[in-house]
Amino acid sequence: MKFSKILMIVGLFLFQLNFAQEKADVVLKKALTEAKSTNKNVLLVFHASWCKWCHVMENNMNLPETKPIFNKQFVTTYVDVQERGEKKTLENPGGEELMNKYKGKDAGLPFWLVVNPKGEVSCGFI
């Protein structure tokens, strides 16, 4: 009986870990690694589920006319920030700090920038 309770607790813990968001610096590091190997820049996008303009931007980036251009030039990666209420769990831990590092604290969303494979900002946009 005790063994099955322990198994259930461990299972629930592992289940929750699978749904935890990746740390923002890990998200960026993975994108930079891919950018180096594919000779591209990283398009780092800070967004939130409630952000209308974030959805508009993403939809436009995924149009048949624009998607090949973005895919050819960039490794696109997203960091979730500024979520509210129940959706706070969608945030990437450290996302706000990473956004602030790139001077995005008061920029609003979507906030995005282009980072070269060395991790240097090429340009940033709101």
CSV table of C-alpha atoms in Angstrom, one decimal:
chain,number,residue,atom,x,y,z
A,1,MET,CA,0.0,0.0,0.0
A,2,LYS,CA,2.8,2.5,0.9
A,3,PHE,CA,4.7,1.5,-2.2
A,4,SER,CA,1.7,2.4,-4.4
A,5,LYS,CA,1.3,5.8,-2.7
A,6,ILE,CA,5.0,6.5,-3.2
A,7,LEU,CA,4.7,5.5,-6.9
A,8,MET,CA,1.7,7.7,-7.3
A,9,ILE,CA,3.4,10.7,-5.8
A,10,VAL,CA,6.5,10.2,-7.9
A,11,GLY,CA,4.4,9.8,-11.0
A,12,LEU,CA,2.5,13.1,-10.3
A,13,PHE,CA,5.8,14.9,-9.7
A,14,LEU,CA,7.2,13.7,-13.0
A,15,PHE,CA,4.0,14.5,-14.7
A,16,GLN,CA,4.2,18.1,-13.5
A,17,LEU,CA,7.9,18.4,-14.5
A,18,ASN,CA,6.9,17.5,-18.1
A,19,PHE,CA,4.6,20.5,-18.1
A,20,ALA,CA,7.0,23.0,-16.5
A,21,GLN,CA,8.3,25.6,-18.9
A,22,GLU,CA,11.9,25.7,-19.8
A,23,LYS,CA,14.1,28.4,-18.4
A,24,ALA,CA,14.4,31.4,-20.7
A,25,ASP,CA,18.2,31.2,-20.8
A,26,VAL,CA,17.9,27.5,-21.9
A,27,VAL,CA,15.5,28.4,-24.6
A,28,LEU,CA,17.9,31.0,-26.0
A,29,LYS,CA,20.9,28.8,-25.6
A,30,LYS,CA,19.2,26.0,-27.7
A,31,ALA,CA,18.3,28.6,-30.3
A,32,LEU,CA,21.9,29.9,-30.4
A,33,THR,CA,23.3,26.4,-30.8
A,34,GLU,CA,21.0,25.8,-33.7
A,35,ALA,CA,21.8,29.2,-35.2
A,36,LYS,CA,25.5,28.4,-35.1
A,37,SER,CA,25.1,25.1,-36.8
A,38,THR,CA,22.8,26.5,-39.5
A,39,ASN,CA,24.6,29.9,-40.0
A,40,LYS,CA,21.5,31.9,-39.1
A,41,ASN,CA,20.5,34.5,-36.6
A,42,VAL,CA,18.0,34.0,-33.8
A,43,LEU,CA,14.8,35.9,-33.8
A,44,LEU,CA,14.0,36.1,-30.1
A,45,VAL,CA,10.3,36.9,-29.5
A,46,PHE,CA,9.0,37.8,-26.1
A,47,HIS,CA,5.2,37.3,-26.0
A,48,ALA,CA,2.2,36.4,-23.9
A,49,SER,CA,-1.0,34.4,-24.5
A,50,TRP,CA,-3.2,37.4,-24.0
A,51,CYS,CA,-1.3,39.7,-26.4
A,52,LYS,CA,-3.3,40.4,-29.5
A,53,TRP,CA,-0.4,41.9,-31.4
A,54,CYS,CA,1.8,38.9,-30.5
A,55,HIS,CA,-0.8,36.6,-32.2
A,56,VAL,CA,-1.0,39.0,-35.2
A,57,MET,CA,2.7,38.9,-35.6
A,58,GLU,CA,3.0,35.1,-35.3
A,59,ASN,CA,0.1,34.6,-37.8
A,60,ASN,CA,1.8,36.9,-40.3
A,61,MET,CA,5.2,35.2,-39.8
A,62,ASN,CA,3.5,31.9,-40.6
A,63,LEU,CA,1.8,33.0,-43.8
A,64,PRO,CA,2.8,30.9,-46.9
A,65,GLU,CA,4.4,34.0,-48.4
A,66,THR,CA,6.5,34.9,-45.3
A,67,LYS,CA,7.3,31.7,-43.5
A,68,PRO,CA,10.0,30.5,-46.0
A,69,ILE,CA,11.7,33.9,-45.6
A,70,PHE,CA,11.8,33.7,-41.8
A,71,ASN,CA,12.9,30.0,-41.9
A,72,LYS,CA,15.7,30.8,-44.3
A,73,GLN,CA,17.1,33.7,-42.2
A,74,PHE,CA,16.3,32.9,-38.6
A,75,VAL,CA,16.0,30.3,-35.9
A,76,THR,CA,12.8,31.7,-34.3
A,77,THR,CA,12.3,31.1,-30.6
A,78,TYR,CA,9.7,32.4,-28.1
A,79,VAL,CA,9.9,33.3,-24.5
A,80,ASP,CA,6.6,33.6,-22.6
A,81,VAL,CA,6.4,36.6,-20.2
A,82,GLN,CA,3.9,38.8,-18.4
A,83,GLU,CA,1.2,36.2,-18.1
A,84,ARG,CA,-1.7,36.7,-15.7
A,85,GLY,CA,-3.6,34.6,-13.2
A,86,GLU,CA,-3.8,30.9,-14.0
A,87,LYS,CA,-1.7,31.4,-17.2
A,88,LYS,CA,1.3,32.4,-15.1
A,89,THR,CA,2.5,28.8,-15.4
A,90,LEU,CA,3.0,29.4,-19.1
A,91,GLU,CA,5.9,31.8,-18.4
A,92,ASN,CA,9.4,30.7,-19.0
A,93,PRO,CA,11.3,31.2,-15.7
A,94,GLY,CA,13.8,34.0,-16.1
A,95,GLY,CA,11.9,35.4,-19.1
A,96,GLU,CA,11.3,38.8,-17.5
A,97,GLU,CA,15.0,39.1,-16.5
A,98,LEU,CA,16.1,38.1,-20.0
A,99,MET,CA,13.8,40.7,-21.5
A,100,ASN,CA,15.1,43.3,-19.1
A,101,LYS,CA,18.7,42.4,-20.0
A,102,TYR,CA,17.8,43.4,-23.6
A,103,LYS,CA,16.3,46.7,-22.5
A,104,GLY,CA,12.7,45.4,-23.0
A,105,LYS,CA,11.4,46.2,-19.5
A,106,ASP,CA,9.0,49.0,-20.6
A,107,ALA,CA,8.8,48.1,-24.3
A,108,GLY,CA,5.5,46.2,-24.3
A,109,LEU,CA,4.7,43.1,-26.2
A,110,PRO,CA,5.6,41.7,-28.6
A,111,PHE,CA,9.2,42.6,-28.0
A,112,TRP,CA,11.6,41.0,-30.3
A,113,LEU,CA,15.2,41.2,-31.4
A,114,VAL,CA,17.7,39.6,-33.7
A,115,VAL,CA,20.6,37.9,-32.0
A,116,ASN,CA,23.6,36.7,-33.9
A,117,PRO,CA,25.0,33.2,-33.2
A,118,LYS,CA,27.6,34.8,-30.8
A,119,GLY,CA,24.7,36.1,-28.6
A,120,GLU,CA,25.1,39.7,-29.7
A,121,VAL,CA,22.1,41.8,-30.5
A,122,SER,CA,22.0,42.7,-34.2
A,123,CYS,CA,18.8,44.8,-33.9
A,124,GLY,CA,15.7,44.9,-31.8
A,125,PHE,CA,12.1,45.9,-32.5
A,126,ILE,CA,8.8,46.3,-30.7
